[in-house]
Amino acid sequence: MTSRKMLANAIRVLSMDAIQKANSGHPGAPMGMADIAEVLWRDYLNHNPSNPQWINRDRFILSNGHSSMLLYSLLHLSGYNITIEDLKNFRQLNSKTPGHPEYGYTDGVEATTGPLGQGLANAVGLAIAERTLAAQFNRPEHKIIDHYTYVFLGDGCMMEGISHEVCSLAGTMRLGKLILFYDNNGISIDGEVKNWFKDDTAARFEAYNWHVVRDIDGHDSNSIKEAIEISRVTDKPSLLICKTIIAFGAPTKSGTHIAHGAPLGEEEIAATRKALNWKELPFVIPREIYRSWSAKEIGHTKELNWNKKLELYEKNYPKLAKEFRRRIQGDLPLTWQETSQKIIDQLQTKPAIIASRKASQNTLEAFSPILPELLGGSADLTLSNLTAWSNSKSITDNPAGNYINYGVREFGMTAIGNGIARHGGFLPYTSTFLIFVEYAKNAVRMAAMMKMRHIMIYTHDSIGLGEDGPTHQPVEQLAGLRMTPNMSIWRPCDQVETAVAWKKAIERYDGPTALILSRQNLVQQNRTQQQVKNIARGGYVLKDCIGEKPELILIATGSEIELAVEAYQKLHDEGYKVRVVSLPSTDIFDLQDIEYRESVLPKKVHSRLAIEAGIAEYWYKYVGFSGDIIGMTNFGESAPAKDLFKVFGFTIENVLLKARQLLK
């Protein structure tokens, strides 16, 4: 029988060889954590390499994503669709083995991990989703959702602030099926971390209400197994502090920062092979080691047994099982299209002057009864973001609920939302003020990169916030979101556009959507049935000079639509040919065919005026250099909203002045 040490050494040699061939990478952590990985993956991890998307698999997150060769080696050895050739192509163009694990590139990679701490945060989301889905669907004697979330992380993840946000929340929620393995090797890029990181990490996590196992020998399988065993039966999340040696086995570079982020070099690799008693050539793994590592047969059996459980569940709870299958497949209810469109059409016939944040809440109230997969929350701003509805139930009070009180944790909340989306069975929405997207920005970026189906609600969308002043008044945030690849952004002008924005967000499966909503009340616009339909195209003609080519086009979004419409009416009365274009979603509009875009914004009409209480520079894309923009070019001020709109030029007088200059 092949020894555990040799099975772990297979990870070490594959990692150091692939990194050496690429002449780039991080060999230290894969070599240091190989023994822990061998115990976890071979003795505990429930997964099926032949079906990486099996819903009841255990989740494994490599939060210290720079050590990606550890994960790629594990996937290859256990039987996933990762070949030796893929390992040889580590960090090369179009390979399945990029420098950091990328969700969607590689079977078995649960999340894109690179920015330290976010994999940990995603894992908290995965654990929340597991517990909530289990509470909603499991029945006595029928546990169809029952799995663990395991995380590898290092000093970098511990130092990043997001680790505090999410681990504090995880402890409060008592997420007992979340188990972290802390690679406590004492080394980072700059050297020994004791010079800048003296935290008592164990005490810190005990204060979070975590179960902590100290002083685990990360190179002793019995010590590792004992720690895992006791962690799997506690009702608290667990932190296993594993003392390891970075680049274990390398004669001169182990235990040093030199091994953290650079290839070991041919001479050191040869010496390491000798020290590990590894006699094979690079990228050659003996058959007996492959046989010991393969999880295909046992993984297939585990999923087969689970399928039998699901069949029995279906016999006892046929309606619940049907809903469960719909949820995990991500399908919308059969009645969705008809019901949602009916709600939108009814809104147009019932005008209301309300803030778009209130319109959003009303939409949630209308949509949520047919969408039980909605799992929402706010970063301690529920009463301001208006993200709760009449049947919202906190999962803190009721594990089968549908609402999460995230506390003041914008970054953590967003990354947790990504984890919930990644788990399956839920459509998460998260919320805060638009200005605080700055705290969450990297998790927003990761949502877009991973193409997560995650709805982000950002209220208090402009200087209209008023007296709270420039620290709370978003200026450049909206443009930044719009310029993020694969983000879809909506800034609706009334309750009808808000409902359409929600519908489009719910129906989007290939990325996140941000809804940018007002604090102040907005007047509902009159529309024809065709105009209501055209909202879904991201931009449309709201007011026009019938039968004639416009001399001027006013473009606006959100609260500034009212200014554009008022100016249109006055200019129309003066005999000018003017068009108003509502452009609530520029990215959706840009995806329309050229004929439609030309029908809304004809190229021959050069006189264009954009009006939006956000950064002005963004709008040159739509007005060109012959047009004009009423927007922000600096930060706001602390004053009532009406005074701010006046001083920054968002008045009918200024709109008319700019419009007449363009018309001349």
mmCIF file with all atom_site columns, N, CA, C and O in Angstrom, residues 343 347 354-368 374 384-389 429-431 455-459 492 494-503 506 514-518 522:
data_model
loop_
_atom_site.group_PDB
_atom_site.id
_atom_site.type_symbol
_atom_site.label_atom_id
_atom_site.label_alt_id
_atom_site.label_comp_id
_atom_site.label_asym_id
_atom_site.label_entity_id
_atom_site.label_seq_id
_atom_site.pdbx_PDB_ins_code
_atom_site.Cartn_x
_atom_site.Cartn_y
_atom_site.Cartn_z
_atom_site.occupancy
_atom_site.B_iso_or_equiv
_atom_site.pdbx_formal_charge
_atom_site.auth_seq_id
_atom_site.auth_comp_id
_atom_site.auth_asym_id
_atom_site.auth_atom_id
_atom_site.pdbx_PDB_model_num
ATOM 1   N N  . ILE A 1 343 ? -47.960 42.250 -13.996 1.00 0.00 ? 343 ILE A N  1
ATOM 2   C CA . ILE A 1 343 ? -47.681 43.186 -12.896 1.00 0.00 ? 343 ILE A CA 1
ATOM 3   C C  . ILE A 1 343 ? -47.155 44.511 -13.448 1.00 0.00 ? 343 ILE A C  1
ATOM 4   O O  . ILE A 1 343 ? -47.572 45.598 -13.025 1.00 0.00 ? 343 ILE A O  1
ATOM 5   N N  . LEU A 1 347 ? -48.939 48.358 -13.380 1.00 0.00 ? 347 LEU A N  1
ATOM 6   C CA . LEU A 1 347 ? -48.294 49.525 -12.780 1.00 0.00 ? 347 LEU A CA 1
ATOM 7   C C  . LEU A 1 347 ? -48.441 50.759 -13.661 1.00 0.00 ? 347 LEU A C  1
ATOM 8   O O  . LEU A 1 347 ? -48.615 51.878 -13.161 1.00 0.00 ? 347 LEU A O  1
ATOM 9   N N  . ILE A 1 354 ? -43.555 57.967 -6.238  1.00 0.00 ? 354 ILE A N  1
ATOM 10  C CA . ILE A 1 354 ? -42.808 57.322 -5.161  1.00 0.00 ? 354 ILE A CA 1
ATOM 11  C C  . ILE A 1 354 ? -41.331 57.242 -5.549  1.00 0.00 ? 354 ILE A C  1
ATOM 12  O O  . ILE A 1 354 ? -40.974 57.304 -6.725  1.00 0.00 ? 354 ILE A O  1
ATOM 13  N N  . ALA A 1 355 ? -40.483 57.094 -4.549  1.00 0.00 ? 355 ALA A N  1
ATOM 14  C CA . ALA A 1 355 ? -39.053 56.885 -4.804  1.00 0.00 ? 355 ALA A CA 1
ATOM 15  C C  . ALA A 1 355 ? -38.853 55.531 -5.471  1.00 0.00 ? 355 ALA A C  1
ATOM 16  O O  . ALA A 1 355 ? -39.616 54.589 -5.228  1.00 0.00 ? 355 ALA A O  1
ATOM 17  N N  . SER A 1 356 ? -37.827 55.424 -6.297  1.00 0.00 ? 356 SER A N  1
ATOM 18  C CA . SER A 1 356 ? -37.601 54.137 -6.955  1.00 0.00 ? 356 SER A CA 1
ATOM 19  C C  . SER A 1 356 ? -37.184 53.060 -5.952  1.00 0.00 ? 356 SER A C  1
ATOM 20  O O  . SER A 1 356 ? -37.389 51.868 -6.199  1.00 0.00 ? 356 SER A O  1
ATOM 21  N N  . ARG A 1 357 ? -36.621 53.454 -4.787  1.00 0.00 ? 357 ARG A N  1
ATOM 22  C CA . ARG A 1 357 ? -36.337 52.444 -3.759  1.00 0.00 ? 357 ARG A CA 1
ATOM 23  C C  . ARG A 1 357 ? -37.642 51.850 -3.233  1.00 0.00 ? 357 ARG A C  1
ATOM 24  O O  . ARG A 1 357 ? -37.723 50.650 -2.942  1.00 0.00 ? 357 ARG A O  1
ATOM 25  N N  . LYS A 1 358 ? -38.702 52.687 -3.104  1.00 0.00 ? 358 LYS A N  1
ATOM 26  C CA . LYS A 1 358 ? -40.014 52.181 -2.684  1.00 0.00 ? 358 LYS A CA 1
ATOM 27  C C  . LYS A 1 358 ? -40.651 51.361 -3.804  1.00 0.00 ? 358 LYS A C  1
ATOM 28  O O  . LYS A 1 358 ? -41.287 50.330 -3.544  1.00 0.00 ? 358 LYS A O  1
ATOM 29  N N  . ALA A 1 359 ? -40.456 51.798 -5.041  1.00 0.00 ? 359 ALA A N  1
ATOM 30  C CA . ALA A 1 359 ? -40.967 51.027 -6.175  1.00 0.00 ? 359 ALA A CA 1
ATOM 31  C C  . ALA A 1 359 ? -40.311 49.656 -6.210  1.00 0.00 ? 359 ALA A C  1
ATOM 32  O O  . ALA A 1 359 ? -40.949 48.645 -6.539  1.00 0.00 ? 359 ALA A O  1
ATOM 33  N N  . SER A 1 360 ? -39.026 49.597 -5.846  1.00 0.00 ? 360 SER A N  1
ATOM 34  C CA . SER A 1 360 ? -38.311 48.321 -5.783  1.00 0.00 ? 360 SER A CA 1
ATOM 35  C C  . SER A 1 360 ? -38.928 47.409 -4.730  1.00 0.00 ? 360 SER A C  1
ATOM 36  O O  . SER A 1 360 ? -39.130 46.202 -4.967  1.00 0.00 ? 360 SER A O  1
ATOM 37  N N  . GLN A 1 361 ? -39.218 47.976 -3.571  1.00 0.00 ? 361 GLN A N  1
ATOM 38  C CA . GLN A 1 361 ? -39.842 47.177 -2.516  1.00 0.00 ? 361 GLN A CA 1
ATOM 39  C C  . GLN A 1 361 ? -41.213 46.660 -2.959  1.00 0.00 ? 361 GLN A C  1
ATOM 40  O O  . GLN A 1 361 ? -41.561 45.492 -2.711  1.00 0.00 ? 361 GLN A O  1
ATOM 41  N N  . ASN A 1 362 ? -41.980 47.517 -3.629  1.00 0.00 ? 362 ASN A N  1
ATOM 42  C CA . ASN A 1 362 ? -43.289 47.097 -4.127  1.00 0.00 ? 362 ASN A CA 1
ATOM 43  C C  . ASN A 1 362 ? -43.154 45.968 -5.157  1.00 0.00 ? 362 ASN A C  1
ATOM 44  O O  . ASN A 1 362 ? -43.976 45.045 -5.209  1.00 0.00 ? 362 ASN A O  1
ATOM 45  N N  . THR A 1 363 ? -42.110 46.059 -5.974  1.00 0.00 ? 363 THR A N  1
ATOM 46  C CA . THR A 1 363 ? -41.867 45.007 -6.960  1.00 0.00 ? 363 THR A CA 1
ATOM 47  C C  . THR A 1 363 ? -41.519 43.695 -6.268  1.00 0.00 ? 363 THR A C  1
ATOM 48  O O  . THR A 1 363 ? -41.999 42.624 -6.662  1.00 0.00 ? 363 THR A O  1
ATOM 49  N N  . LEU A 1 364 ? -40.669 43.775 -5.236  1.00 0.00 ? 364 LEU A N  1
ATOM 50  C CA . LEU A 1 364 ? -40.346 42.587 -4.448  1.00 0.00 ? 364 LEU A CA 1
ATOM 51  C C  . LEU A 1 364 ? -41.613 41.970 -3.864  1.00 0.00 ? 364 LEU A C  1
ATOM 52  O O  . LEU A 1 364 ? -41.791 40.742 -3.881  1.00 0.00 ? 364 LEU A O  1
ATOM 53  N N  . GLU A 1 365 ? -42.473 42.816 -3.351  1.00 0.00 ? 365 GLU A N  1
ATOM 54  C CA . GLU A 1 365 ? -43.730 42.344 -2.766  1.00 0.00 ? 365 GLU A CA 1
ATOM 55  C C  . GLU A 1 365 ? -44.560 41.589 -3.798  1.00 0.00 ? 365 GLU A C  1
ATOM 56  O O  . GLU A 1 365 ? -45.175 40.558 -3.503  1.00 0.00 ? 365 GLU A O  1
ATOM 57  N N  . ALA A 1 366 ? -44.550 42.090 -5.036  1.00 0.00 ? 366 ALA A N  1
ATOM 58  C CA . ALA A 1 366 ? -45.347 41.475 -6.096  1.00 0.00 ? 366 ALA A CA 1
ATOM 59  C C  . ALA A 1 366 ? -44.699 40.230 -6.678  1.00 0.00 ? 366 ALA A C  1
ATOM 60  O O  . ALA A 1 366 ? -45.387 39.245 -6.990  1.00 0.00 ? 366 ALA A O  1
ATOM 61  N N  . PHE A 1 367 ? -43.379 40.255 -6.836  1.00 0.00 ? 367 PHE A N  1
ATOM 62  C CA . PHE A 1 367 ? -42.679 39.145 -7.496  1.00 0.00 ? 367 PHE A CA 1
ATOM 63  C C  . PHE A 1 367 ? -42.368 37.968 -6.555  1.00 0.00 ? 367 PHE A C  1
ATOM 64  O O  . PHE A 1 367 ? -42.357 36.812 -6.976  1.00 0.00 ? 367 PHE A O  1
ATOM 65  N N  . SER A 1 368 ? -42.070 38.268 -5.293  1.00 0.00 ? 368 SER A N  1
ATOM 66  C CA . SER A 1 368 ? -41.516 37.245 -4.405  1.00 0.00 ? 368 SER A CA 1
ATOM 67  C C  . SER A 1 368 ? -42.428 36.047 -4.139  1.00 0.00 ? 368 SER A C  1
ATOM 68  O O  . SER A 1 368 ? -41.910 34.936 -3.945  1.00 0.00 ? 368 SER A O  1
ATOM 69  N N  . LEU A 1 374 ? -35.622 33.692 -3.915  1.00 0.00 ? 374 LEU A N  1
ATOM 70  C CA . LEU A 1 374 ? -35.027 34.966 -3.526  1.00 0.00 ? 374 LEU A CA 1
ATOM 71  C C  . LEU A 1 374 ? -34.519 34.893 -2.088  1.00 0.00 ? 374 LEU A C  1
ATOM 72  O O  . LEU A 1 374 ? -35.250 34.515 -1.174  1.00 0.00 ? 374 LEU A O  1
ATOM 73  N N  . SER A 1 384 ? -33.808 51.758 5.013   1.00 0.00 ? 384 SER A N  1
ATOM 74  C CA . SER A 1 384 ? -33.485 52.773 4.011   1.00 0.00 ? 384 SER A CA 1
ATOM 75  C C  . SER A 1 384 ? -33.472 52.191 2.601   1.00 0.00 ? 384 SER A C  1
ATOM 76  O O  . SER A 1 384 ? -33.957 52.800 1.652   1.00 0.00 ? 384 SER A O  1
ATOM 77  N N  . ASN A 1 385 ? -32.894 50.993 2.469   1.00 0.00 ? 385 ASN A N  1
ATOM 78  C CA . ASN A 1 385 ? -32.864 50.353 1.153   1.00 0.00 ? 385 ASN A CA 1
ATOM 79  C C  . ASN A 1 385 ? -34.219 49.782 0.763   1.00 0.00 ? 385 ASN A C  1
ATOM 80  O O  . ASN A 1 385 ? -34.479 49.531 -0.418  1.00 0.00 ? 385 ASN A O  1
ATOM 81  N N  . LEU A 1 386 ? -35.067 49.532 1.763   1.00 0.00 ? 386 LEU A N  1
ATOM 82  C CA . LEU A 1 386 ? -36.408 48.950 1.560   1.00 0.00 ? 386 LEU A CA 1
ATOM 83  C C  . LEU A 1 386 ? -36.310 47.601 0.849   1.00 0.00 ? 386 LEU A C  1
ATOM 84  O O  . LEU A 1 386 ? -36.975 47.347 -0.161  1.00 0.00 ? 386 LEU A O  1
ATOM 85  N N  . THR A 1 387 ? -35.485 46.721 1.413   1.00 0.00 ? 387 THR A N  1
ATOM 86  C CA . THR A 1 387 ? -35.248 45.416 0.803   1.00 0.00 ? 387 THR A CA 1
ATOM 87  C C  . THR A 1 387 ? -36.059 44.293 1.445   1.00 0.00 ? 387 THR A C  1
ATOM 88  O O  . THR A 1 387 ? -36.036 43.161 0.955   1.00 0.00 ? 387 THR A O  1
ATOM 89  N N  . ALA A 1 388 ? -36.761 44.583 2.543   1.00 0.00 ? 388 ALA A N  1
ATOM 90  C CA . ALA A 1 388 ? -37.626 43.581 3.150   1.00 0.00 ? 388 ALA A CA 1
ATOM 91  C C  . ALA A 1 388 ? -39.051 43.777 2.650   1.00 0.00 ? 388 ALA A C  1
ATOM 92  O O  . ALA A 1 388 ? -39.449 44.884 2.298   1.00 0.00 ? 388 ALA A O  1
ATOM 93  N N  . TRP A 1 389 ? -39.799 42.692 2.616   1.00 0.00 ? 389 TRP A N  1
ATOM 94  C CA . TRP A 1 389 ? -41.201 42.767 2.195   1.00 0.00 ? 389 TRP A CA 1
ATOM 95  C C  . TRP A 1 389 ? -42.054 42.037 3.227   1.00 0.00 ? 389 TRP A C  1
ATOM 96  O O  . TRP A 1 389 ? -41.543 41.546 4.230   1.00 0.00 ? 389 TRP A O  1
ATOM 97  N N  . TYR A 1 429 ? -30.015 38.656 -3.450  1.00 0.00 ? 429 TYR A N  1
ATOM 98  C CA . TYR A 1 429 ? -29.905 40.097 -3.662  1.00 0.00 ? 429 TYR A CA 1
ATOM 99  C C  . TYR A 1 429 ? -29.315 40.719 -2.399  1.00 0.00 ? 429 TYR A C  1
ATOM 100 O O  . TYR A 1 429 ? -29.580 40.292 -1.283  1.00 0.00 ? 429 TYR A O  1
ATOM 101 N N  . THR A 1 430 ? -28.444 41.706 -2.597  1.00 0.00 ? 430 THR A N  1
ATOM 102 C CA . THR A 1 430 ? -27.770 42.388 -1.501  1.00 0.00 ? 430 THR A CA 1
ATOM 103 C C  . THR A 1 430 ? -27.960 43.891 -1.682  1.00 0.00 ? 430 THR A C  1
ATOM 104 O O  . THR A 1 430 ? -28.278 44.348 -2.783  1.00 0.00 ? 430 THR A O  1
ATOM 105 N N  . SER A 1 431 ? -27.767 44.651 -0.617  1.00 0.00 ? 431 SER A N  1
ATOM 106 C CA . SER A 1 431 ? -28.081 46.078 -0.741  1.00 0.00 ? 431 SER A CA 1
ATOM 107 C C  . SER A 1 431 ? -27.313 46.948 0.241   1.00 0.00 ? 431 SER A C  1
ATOM 108 O O  . SER A 1 431 ? -26.999 46.539 1.364   1.00 0.00 ? 431 SER A O  1
ATOM 109 N N  . ILE A 1 455 ? -28.174 39.983 -7.683  1.00 0.00 ? 455 ILE A N  1
ATOM 110 C CA . ILE A 1 455 ? -28.791 41.298 -7.854  1.00 0.00 ? 455 ILE A CA 1
ATOM 111 C C  . ILE A 1 455 ? -28.319 42.207 -6.721  1.00 0.00 ? 455 ILE A C  1
ATOM 112 O O  . ILE A 1 455 ? -28.439 41.866 -5.545  1.00 0.00 ? 455 ILE A O  1
ATOM 113 N N  . MET A 1 456 ? -27.779 43.362 -7.101  1.00 0.00 ? 456 MET A N  1
ATOM 114 C CA . MET A 1 456 ? -27.236 44.314 -6.132  1.00 0.00 ? 456 MET A CA 1
ATOM 115 C C  . MET A 1 456 ? -28.086 45.586 -6.163  1.00 0.00 ? 456 MET A C  1
ATOM 116 O O  . MET A 1 456 ? -28.201 46.234 -7.199  1.00 0.00 ? 456 MET A O  1
ATOM 117 N N  . ILE A 1 457 ? -28.650 45.912 -5.025  1.00 0.00 ? 457 ILE A N  1
ATOM 118 C CA . ILE A 1 457 ? -29.540 47.069 -4.922  1.00 0.00 ? 457 ILE A CA 1
ATOM 119 C C  . ILE A 1 457 ? -28.780 48.201 -4.242  1.00 0.00 ? 457 ILE A C  1
ATOM 120 O O  . ILE A 1 457 ? -28.323 48.059 -3.103  1.00 0.00 ? 457 ILE A O  1
ATOM 121 N N  . TYR A 1 458 ? -28.658 49.327 -4.956  1.00 0.00 ? 458 TYR A N  1
ATOM 122 C CA . TYR A 1 458 ? -27.941 50.483 -4.415  1.00 0.00 ? 458 TYR A CA 1
ATOM 123 C C  . TYR A 1 458 ? -28.876 51.689 -4.430  1.00 0.00 ? 458 TYR A C  1
ATOM 124 O O  . TYR A 1 458 ? -29.272 52.176 -5.492  1.00 0.00 ? 458 TYR A O  1
ATOM 125 N N  . THR A 1 459 ? -29.226 52.153 -3.243  1.00 0.00 ? 459 THR A N  1
ATOM 126 C CA . THR A 1 459 ? -30.171 53.268 -3.121  1.00 0.00 ? 459 THR A CA 1
ATOM 127 C C  . THR A 1 459 ? -29.432 54.561 -2.773  1.00 0.00 ? 459 THR A C  1
ATOM 128 O O  . THR A 1 459 ? -28.219 54.581 -2.620  1.00 0.00 ? 459 THR A O  1
ATOM 129 N N  . PRO A 1 492 ? -33.585 53.338 -12.991 1.00 0.00 ? 492 PRO A N  1
ATOM 130 C CA . PRO A 1 492 ? -34.947 53.609 -13.463 1.00 0.00 ? 492 PRO A CA 1
ATOM 131 C C  . PRO A 1 492 ? -35.486 54.956 -13.007 1.00 0.00 ? 492 PRO A C  1
ATOM 132 O O  . PRO A 1 492 ? -35.045 55.510 -11.991 1.00 0.00 ? 492 PRO A O  1
ATOM 133 N N  . ASP A 1 494 ? -38.982 55.607 -12.658 1.00 0.00 ? 494 ASP A N  1
ATOM 134 C CA . ASP A 1 494 ? -40.267 55.524 -11.953 1.00 0.00 ? 494 ASP A CA 1
ATOM 135 C C  . ASP A 1 494 ? -40.567 54.063 -11.650 1.00 0.00 ? 494 ASP A C  1
ATOM 136 O O  . ASP A 1 494 ? -39.738 53.174 -11.883 1.00 0.00 ? 494 ASP A O  1
ATOM 137 N N  . GLN A 1 495 ? -41.762 53.802 -11.137 1.00 0.00 ? 495 GLN A N  1
ATOM 138 C CA . GLN A 1 495 ? -42.069 52.442 -10.693 1.00 0.00 ? 495 GLN A CA 1
ATOM 139 C C  . GLN A 1 495 ? -42.152 51.441 -11.838 1.00 0.00 ? 495 GLN A C  1
ATOM 140 O O  . GLN A 1 495 ? -41.840 50.254 -11.660 1.00 0.00 ? 495 GLN A O  1
ATOM 141 N N  . VAL A 1 496 ? -42.529 51.889 -13.035 1.00 0.00 ? 496 VAL A N  1
ATOM 142 C CA . VAL A 1 496 ? -42.628 50.972 -14.166 1.00 0.00 ? 496 VAL A CA 1
ATOM 143 C C  . VAL A 1 496 ? -41.232 50.540 -14.618 1.00 0.00 ? 496 VAL A C  1
ATOM 144 O O  . VAL A 1 496 ? -40.965 49.345 -14.794 1.00 0.00 ? 496 VAL A O  1
ATOM 145 N N  . GLU A 1 497 ? -40.332 51.504 -14.803 1.00 0.00 ? 497 GLU A N  1
ATOM 146 C CA . GLU A 1 497 ? -38.962 51.145 -15.176 1.00 0.00 ? 497 GLU A CA 1
ATOM 147 C C  . GLU A 1 497 ? -38.296 50.306 -14.087 1.00 0.00 ? 497 GLU A C  1
ATOM 148 O O  . GLU A 1 497 ? -37.497 49.405 -14.393 1.00 0.00 ? 497 GLU A O  1
ATOM 149 N N  . THR A 1 498 ? -38.635 50.561 -12.823 1.00 0.00 ? 498 THR A N  1
ATOM 150 C CA . THR A 1 498 ? -38.054 49.778 -11.729 1.00 0.00 ? 498 THR A CA 1
ATOM 151 C C  . THR A 1 498 ? -38.492 48.325 -11.807 1.00 0.00 ? 498 THR A C  1
ATOM 152 O O  . THR A 1 498 ? -37.677 47.403 -11.642 1.00 0.00 ? 498 THR A O  1
ATOM 153 N N  . ALA A 1 499 ? -39.759 48.090 -12.073 1.00 0.00 ? 499 ALA A N  1
ATOM 154 C CA . ALA A 1 499 ? -40.266 46.720 -12.188 1.00 0.00 ? 499 ALA A CA 1
ATOM 155 C C  . ALA A 1 499 ? -39.637 46.002 -13.373 1.00 0.00 ? 499 ALA A C  1
ATOM 156 O O  . ALA A 1 499 ? -39.297 44.812 -13.293 1.00 0.00 ? 499 ALA A O  1
ATOM 157 N N  . VAL A 1 500 ? -39.469 46.721 -14.494 1.00 0.00 ? 500 VAL A N  1
ATOM 158 C CA . VAL A 1 500 ? -38.811 46.121 -15.662 1.00 0.00 ? 500 VAL A CA 1
ATOM 159 C C  . VAL A 1 500 ? -37.362 45.779 -15.328 1.00 0.00 ? 500 VAL A C  1
ATOM 160 O O  . VAL A 1 500 ? -36.852 44.714 -15.714 1.00 0.00 ? 500 VAL A O  1
ATOM 161 N N  . ALA A 1 501 ? -36.681 46.674 -14.605 1.00 0.00 ? 501 ALA A N  1
ATOM 162 C CA . ALA A 1 501 ? -35.299 46.426 -14.217 1.00 0.00 ? 501 ALA A CA 1
ATOM 163 C C  . ALA A 1 501 ? -35.194 45.165 -13.366 1.00 0.00 ? 501 ALA A C  1
ATOM 164 O O  . ALA A 1 501 ? -34.297 44.329 -13.565 1.00 0.00 ? 501 ALA A O  1
ATOM 165 N N  . TRP A 1 502 ? -36.094 44.998 -12.417 1.00 0.00 ? 502 TRP A N  1
ATOM 166 C CA . TRP A 1 502 ? -36.120 43.791 -11.594 1.00 0.00 ? 502 TRP A CA 1
ATOM 167 C C  . TRP A 1 502 ? -36.350 42.553 -12.460 1.00 0.00 ? 502 TRP A C  1
ATOM 168 O O  . TRP A 1 502 ? -35.692 41.522 -12.285 1.00 0.00 ? 502 TRP A O  1
ATOM 169 N N  . LYS A 1 503 ? -37.268 42.652 -13.377 1.00 0.00 ? 503 LYS A N  1
ATOM 170 C CA . LYS A 1 503 ? -37.570 41.505 -14.244 1.00 0.00 ? 503 LYS A CA 1
ATOM 171 C C  . LYS A 1 503 ? -36.350 41.096 -15.062 1.00 0.00 ? 503 LYS A C  1
ATOM 172 O O  . LYS A 1 503 ? -36.004 39.912 -15.160 1.00 0.00 ? 503 LYS A O  1
ATOM 173 N N  . ILE A 1 506 ? -33.735 39.434 -12.803 1.00 0.00 ? 506 ILE A N  1
ATOM 174 C CA . ILE A 1 506 ? -34.123 38.068 -12.435 1.00 0.00 ? 506 ILE A CA 1
ATOM 175 C C  . ILE A 1 506 ? -33.887 37.108 -13.594 1.00 0.00 ? 506 ILE A C  1
ATOM 176 O O  . ILE A 1 506 ? -33.480 35.961 -13.399 1.00 0.00 ? 506 ILE A O  1
ATOM 177 N N  . ALA A 1 514 ? -26.976 45.488 -11.167 1.00 0.00 ? 514 ALA A N  1
ATOM 178 C CA . ALA A 1 514 ? -27.102 46.500 -10.120 1.00 0.00 ? 514 ALA A CA 1
ATOM 179 C C  . ALA A 1 514 ? -28.290 47.401 -10.427 1.00 0.00 ? 514 ALA A C  1
ATOM 180 O O  . ALA A 1 514 ? -28.418 47.910 -11.546 1.00 0.00 ? 514 ALA A O  1
ATOM 181 N N  . LEU A 1 515 ? -29.151 47.595 -9.441  1.00 0.00 ? 515 LEU A N  1
ATOM 182 C CA . LEU A 1 515 ? -30.300 48.492 -9.549  1.00 0.00 ? 515 LEU A CA 1
ATOM 183 C C  . LEU A 1 515 ? -29.975 49.753 -8.754  1.00 0.00 ? 515 LEU A C  1
ATOM 184 O O  . LEU A 1 515 ? -29.749 49.687 -7.546  1.00 0.00 ? 515 LEU A O  1
ATOM 185 N N  . ILE A 1 516 ? -29.933 50.885 -9.444  1.00 0.00 ? 516 ILE A N  1
ATOM 186 C CA . ILE A 1 516 ? -29.537 52.157 -8.842  1.00 0.00 ? 516 ILE A CA 1
ATOM 187 C C  . ILE A 1 516 ? -30.809 52.966 -8.573  1.00 0.00 ? 516 ILE A C  1
ATOM 188 O O  . ILE A 1 516 ? -31.486 53.402 -9.511  1.00 0.00 ? 516 ILE A O  1
ATOM 189 N N  . LEU A 1 517 ? -31.113 53.187 -7.293  1.00 0.00 ? 517 LEU A N  1
ATOM 190 C CA . LEU A 1 517 ? -32.442 53.663 -6.912  1.00 0.00 ? 517 LEU A CA 1
ATOM 191 C C  . LEU A 1 517 ? -32.382 54.954 -6.098  1.00 0.00 ? 517 LEU A C  1
ATOM 192 O O  . LEU A 1 517 ? -31.431 55.205 -5.361  1.00 0.00 ? 517 LEU A O  1
ATOM 193 N N  . SER A 1 518 ? -33.447 55.731 -6.216  1.00 0.00 ? 518 SER A N  1
ATOM 194 C CA . SER A 1 518 ? -33.482 57.068 -5.609  1.00 0.00 ? 518 SER A CA 1
ATOM 195 C C  . SER A 1 518 ? -34.020 57.047 -4.187  1.00 0.00 ? 518 SER A C  1
ATOM 196 O O  . SER A 1 518 ? -34.800 56.174 -3.801  1.00 0.00 ? 518 SER A O  1
ATOM 197 N N  . LEU A 1 522 ? -40.304 60.184 -7.288  1.00 0.00 ? 522 LEU A N  1
ATOM 198 C CA . LEU A 1 522 ? -40.200 60.422 -8.728  1.00 0.00 ? 522 LEU A CA 1
ATOM 199 C C  . LEU A 1 522 ? -41.588 60.364 -9.357  1.00 0.00 ? 522 LEU A C  1
ATOM 200 O O  . LEU A 1 522 ? -42.400 59.499 -9.018  1.00 0.00 ? 522 LEU A O  1
#
